PDB file of C-alpha atoms in Angstrom:
ATOM      1  CA  MET A   1      -0.302  -0.062   0.277  1.00 48.00           C
ATOM      2  CA  ASP A   2       1.561   3.698  -1.030  1.00 61.00           C
ATOM      3  CA  LYS A   3       1.344   6.143   2.045  1.00 71.00           C
ATOM      4  CA  ASP A   4       1.033   9.516   0.583  1.00 73.00           C
ATOM      5  CA  PRO A   5       1.352  12.532   2.799  1.00 75.00           C
ATOM      6  CA  ILE A   6      -1.654  15.116   1.684  1.00 75.00           C
ATOM      7  CA  LYS A   7      -3.991  12.347   1.603  1.00 75.00           C
ATOM      8  CA  ASP A   8      -3.684  11.782   4.972  1.00 73.00           C
ATOM      9  CA  LEU A   9      -3.473  15.551   5.795  1.00 73.00           C
ATOM     10  CA  PHE A  10      -6.441  15.499   4.429  1.00 73.00           C
ATOM     11  CA  LYS A  11      -8.261  12.363   5.275  1.00 76.00           C
ATOM     12  CA  ASN A  12      -9.737  13.916   8.197  1.00 75.00           C
ATOM     13  CA  TYR A  13     -11.046  17.296   7.104  1.00 74.00           C
ATOM     14  CA  GLU A  14     -14.144  17.703   6.990  1.00 73.00           C
ATOM     15  CA  PRO A  15     -14.950  21.583   6.656  1.00 71.00           C
ATOM     16  CA  GLN A  16     -18.144  23.375   7.842  1.00 74.00           C
ATOM     17  CA  MET A  17     -20.777  24.594   5.323  1.00 68.00           C
ATOM     18  CA  PRO A  18     -22.241  27.878   5.814  1.00 67.00           C
ATOM     19  CA  ASP A  19     -25.698  28.126   6.213  1.00 75.00           C
ATOM     20  CA  ASP A  20     -27.539  29.700   3.433  1.00 78.00           C
ATOM     21  CA  PHE A  21     -28.275  32.964   5.464  1.00 80.00           C
ATOM     22  CA  ALA A  22     -24.804  34.079   6.685  1.00 80.00           C
ATOM     23  CA  PHE A  23     -23.366  33.084   3.023  1.00 80.00           C
ATOM     24  CA  MET A  24     -26.083  35.304   0.875  1.00 84.00           C
ATOM     25  CA  LYS A  25     -25.205  38.069   3.845  1.00 86.00           C
ATOM     26  CA  ALA A  26     -21.785  38.479   3.035  1.00 84.00           C
ATOM     27  CA  LEU A  27     -22.380  37.787  -0.986  1.00 85.00           C
ATOM     28  CA  GLU A  28     -24.554  40.993  -0.815  1.00 89.00           C
ATOM     29  CA  TYR A  29     -22.126  42.905   1.441  1.00 90.00           C
ATOM     30  CA  LYS A  30     -19.239  42.257  -1.560  1.00 89.00           C
ATOM     31  CA  LEU A  31     -21.846  43.230  -4.740  1.00 89.00           C
ATOM     32  CA  ASP A  32     -22.617  46.580  -3.008  1.00 89.00           C
ATOM     33  CA  SER A  33     -19.396  47.065  -1.758  1.00 89.00           C
ATOM     34  CA  VAL A  34     -18.465  46.390  -5.976  1.00 90.00           C
ATOM     35  CA  GLU A  35     -21.365  48.196  -7.007  1.00 91.00           C
ATOM     36  CA  LEU A  36     -20.287  51.017  -4.539  1.00 90.00           C
ATOM     37  CA  ILE A  37     -16.673  51.234  -6.242  1.00 91.00           C
ATOM     38  CA  ARG A  38     -18.150  50.988 -10.001  1.00 91.00           C
ATOM     39  CA  GLU A  39     -20.291  54.071  -9.494  1.00 91.00           C
ATOM     40  CA  GLN A  40     -17.584  55.996  -8.266  1.00 89.00           C
ATOM     41  CA  SER A  41     -15.774  55.371 -10.902  1.00 90.00           C
ATOM     42  CA  ARG A  42     -18.300  56.572 -13.258  1.00 91.00           C
ATOM     43  CA  ARG A  43     -18.483  59.666 -11.438  1.00 88.00           C
ATOM     44  CA  MET A  44     -14.636  60.036 -11.661  1.00 87.00           C
ATOM     45  CA  ARG A  45     -14.598  59.160 -15.580  1.00 89.00           C
ATOM     46  CA  ARG A  46     -17.755  61.781 -15.647  1.00 87.00           C
ATOM     47  CA  GLN A  47     -15.592  64.573 -13.776  1.00 85.00           C
ATOM     48  CA  SER A  48     -12.981  64.192 -15.841  1.00 86.00           C
ATOM     49  CA  ARG A  49     -13.864  64.513 -19.211  1.00 87.00           C
ATOM     50  CA  CYS A  50     -16.355  67.603 -17.971  1.00 85.00           C
ATOM     51  CA  ALA A  51     -13.155  69.031 -16.687  1.00 85.00           C
ATOM     52  CA  ALA A  52     -11.185  68.290 -20.264  1.00 85.00           C
ATOM     53  CA  LEU A  53     -13.396  69.600 -22.170  1.00 86.00           C
ATOM     54  CA  ILE A  54     -13.865  72.562 -20.211  1.00 85.00           C
ATOM     55  CA  ALA A  55      -9.816  72.940 -20.396  1.00 83.00           C
ATOM     56  CA  ILE A  56      -9.741  71.961 -24.144  1.00 83.00           C
ATOM     57  CA  ALA A  57     -11.864  75.289 -24.277  1.00 85.00           C
ATOM     58  CA  VAL A  58     -10.296  77.636 -21.670  1.00 82.00           C
ATOM     59  CA  SER A  59      -7.201  76.486 -23.868  1.00 79.00           C
ATOM     60  CA  PHE A  60      -8.591  77.233 -27.733  1.00 82.00           C
ATOM     61  CA  ILE A  61      -9.580  80.370 -25.797  1.00 85.00           C
ATOM     62  CA  ALA A  62      -6.471  81.389 -24.166  1.00 80.00           C
ATOM     63  CA  GLY A  63      -4.555  80.752 -27.432  1.00 77.00           C
ATOM     64  CA  GLY A  64      -6.455  83.142 -29.403  1.00 82.00           C
ATOM     65  CA  ILE A  65      -5.931  85.494 -27.556  1.00 84.00           C
ATOM     66  CA  ALA A  66      -2.697  85.250 -27.602  1.00 78.00           C
ATOM     67  CA  SER A  67      -2.851  85.066 -31.127  1.00 78.00           C
ATOM     68  CA  LEU A  68      -4.576  88.167 -31.316  1.00 85.00           C
ATOM     69  CA  PHE A  69      -1.316  89.878 -29.190  1.00 81.00           C
ATOM     70  CA  THR A  70       1.417  88.029 -31.484  1.00 77.00           C
ATOM     71  CA  PRO A  71       2.731  91.477 -32.950  1.00 79.00           C
ATOM     72  CA  TYR A  72       2.492  93.474 -29.297  1.00 82.00           C
ATOM     73  CA  ILE A  73       4.703  89.665 -28.076  1.00 75.00           C
ATOM     74  CA  ILE A  74       7.219  90.234 -31.070  1.00 73.00           C
ATOM     75  CA  ASP A  75       7.185  94.027 -29.835  1.00 76.00           C
ATOM     76  CA  PHE A  76       8.328  93.421 -26.370  1.00 77.00           C
ATOM     77  CA  LEU A  77      10.543  90.557 -26.967  1.00 72.00           C
ATOM     78  CA  GLY A  78      12.207  92.704 -30.177  1.00 70.00           C
ATOM     79  CA  ASN A  79      12.967  95.437 -26.956  1.00 73.00           C
ATOM     80  CA  LEU A  80      14.674  93.039 -24.551  1.00 72.00           C
ATOM     81  CA  ILE A  81      17.617  92.030 -27.378  1.00 65.00           C
ATOM     82  CA  PRO A  82      19.617  94.727 -28.430  1.00 61.00           C
ATOM     83  CA  ALA A  83      19.941  95.712 -31.842  1.00 58.00           C
ATOM     84  CA  ASP A  84      23.237  95.093 -32.524  1.00 58.00           C
ATOM     85  CA  PHE A  85      23.504  92.018 -31.476  1.00 57.00           C
ATOM     86  CA  HIS A  86      24.174  89.411 -34.170  1.00 54.00           C
ATOM     87  CA  SER A  87      25.228  86.409 -34.514  1.00 55.00           C
ATOM     88  CA  GLY A  88      25.525  83.726 -37.011  1.00 53.00           C
ATOM     89  CA  ILE A  89      24.295  81.025 -35.182  1.00 56.00           C
ATOM     90  CA  ILE A  90      20.530  82.753 -35.279  1.00 55.00           C
ATOM     91  CA  PRO A  91      18.718  82.639 -38.303  1.00 55.00           C
ATOM     92  CA  ASP A  92      16.894  85.282 -39.646  1.00 54.00           C
ATOM     93  CA  GLU A  93      13.573  83.838 -38.876  1.00 51.00           C
ATOM     94  CA  ALA A  94      14.477  84.583 -35.662  1.00 52.00           C
ATOM     95  CA  THR A  95      15.594  87.817 -35.652  1.00 55.00           C
ATOM     96  CA  GLU A  96      12.293  88.808 -36.403  1.00 57.00           C
ATOM     97  CA  TYR A  97      11.299  86.867 -33.179  1.00 64.00           C
ATOM     98  CA  LYS A  98       8.587  84.835 -34.394  1.00 70.00           C
ATOM     99  CA  VAL A  99       9.138  81.940 -33.835  1.00 73.00           C
ATOM    100  CA  LEU A 100       9.858  83.044 -29.900  1.00 73.00           C
ATOM    101  CA  SER A 101       6.816  84.853 -30.107  1.00 74.00           C
ATOM    102  CA  TRP A 102       4.784  81.138 -31.565  1.00 76.00           C
ATOM    103  CA  LEU A 103       6.725  79.047 -29.002  1.00 80.00           C
ATOM    104  CA  THR A 104       5.537  81.733 -26.178  1.00 77.00           C
ATOM    105  CA  VAL A 105       1.756  81.747 -27.850  1.00 78.00           C
ATOM    106  CA  GLY A 106       2.449  77.892 -27.787  1.00 81.00           C
ATOM    107  CA  LEU A 107       3.279  77.977 -24.180  1.00 84.00           C
ATOM    108  CA  ALA A 108       0.380  79.960 -22.562  1.00 80.00           C
ATOM    109  CA  SER A 109      -2.223  78.091 -24.808  1.00 80.00           C
ATOM    110  CA  VAL A 110      -0.665  75.047 -22.702  1.00 84.00           C
ATOM    111  CA  ILE A 111      -0.453  76.338 -19.245  1.00 86.00           C
ATOM    112  CA  SER A 112      -3.985  77.863 -19.402  1.00 83.00           C
ATOM    113  CA  CYS A 113      -5.301  74.558 -20.605  1.00 82.00           C
ATOM    114  CA  LEU A 114      -3.142  72.228 -17.939  1.00 85.00           C
ATOM    115  CA  SER A 115      -4.489  75.287 -15.525  1.00 86.00           C
ATOM    116  CA  GLY A 116      -7.502  75.055 -16.748  1.00 83.00           C
ATOM    117  CA  TYR A 117      -7.907  71.375 -15.896  1.00 84.00           C
ATOM    118  CA  GLU A 118      -7.066  71.299 -12.371  1.00 86.00           C
ATOM    119  CA  ILE A 119      -9.379  74.504 -11.705  1.00 86.00           C
ATOM    120  CA  SER A 120     -12.122  72.769 -13.468  1.00 85.00           C
ATOM    121  CA  LEU A 121     -12.002  69.227 -11.596  1.00 83.00           C
ATOM    122  CA  ALA A 122     -11.560  70.274  -8.005  1.00 85.00           C
ATOM    123  CA  LEU A 123     -14.442  72.498  -8.292  1.00 83.00           C
ATOM    124  CA  ILE A 124     -16.550  69.657  -9.777  1.00 82.00           C
ATOM    125  CA  ARG A 125     -15.129  67.073  -7.031  1.00 80.00           C
ATOM    126  CA  ARG A 126     -15.976  70.380  -4.631  1.00 82.00           C
ATOM    127  CA  ARG A 127     -19.858  70.489  -5.751  1.00 78.00           C
ATOM    128  CA  HIS A 128     -20.126  66.630  -5.417  1.00 71.00           C
ATOM    129  CA  THR A 129     -18.753  66.463  -2.123  1.00 72.00           C
ATOM    130  CA  ASP A 130     -20.734  69.388  -0.800  1.00 63.00           C
TER     131      ASP A 130
END
């Protein structure tokens, strides 16, 4: 006869089966917990979408306003660097400060987009917690 230690270990094991009422109560509790997590996940997704739409709108508006002020930005950047400053490294387009001004406009749009997202998400979450 072959001795199997695992069979011997479980030979006298007789687990108690819980009654149906306790099992159903525990199952309902776990299902309610899962449903609560799903609802919170849906709410957070909805809040993030709303905040993203607000951030996109703010970014477009800020980009449009910054584009309108581009001539003033070019003049401002032109006044920062002396007129007699010439270098062979800087191409002619950059000496007119157009590239730098458009980079400034893009940076303003990105900063306003990120700020708009963070502010709108904070306001949305605060409104839902009150």
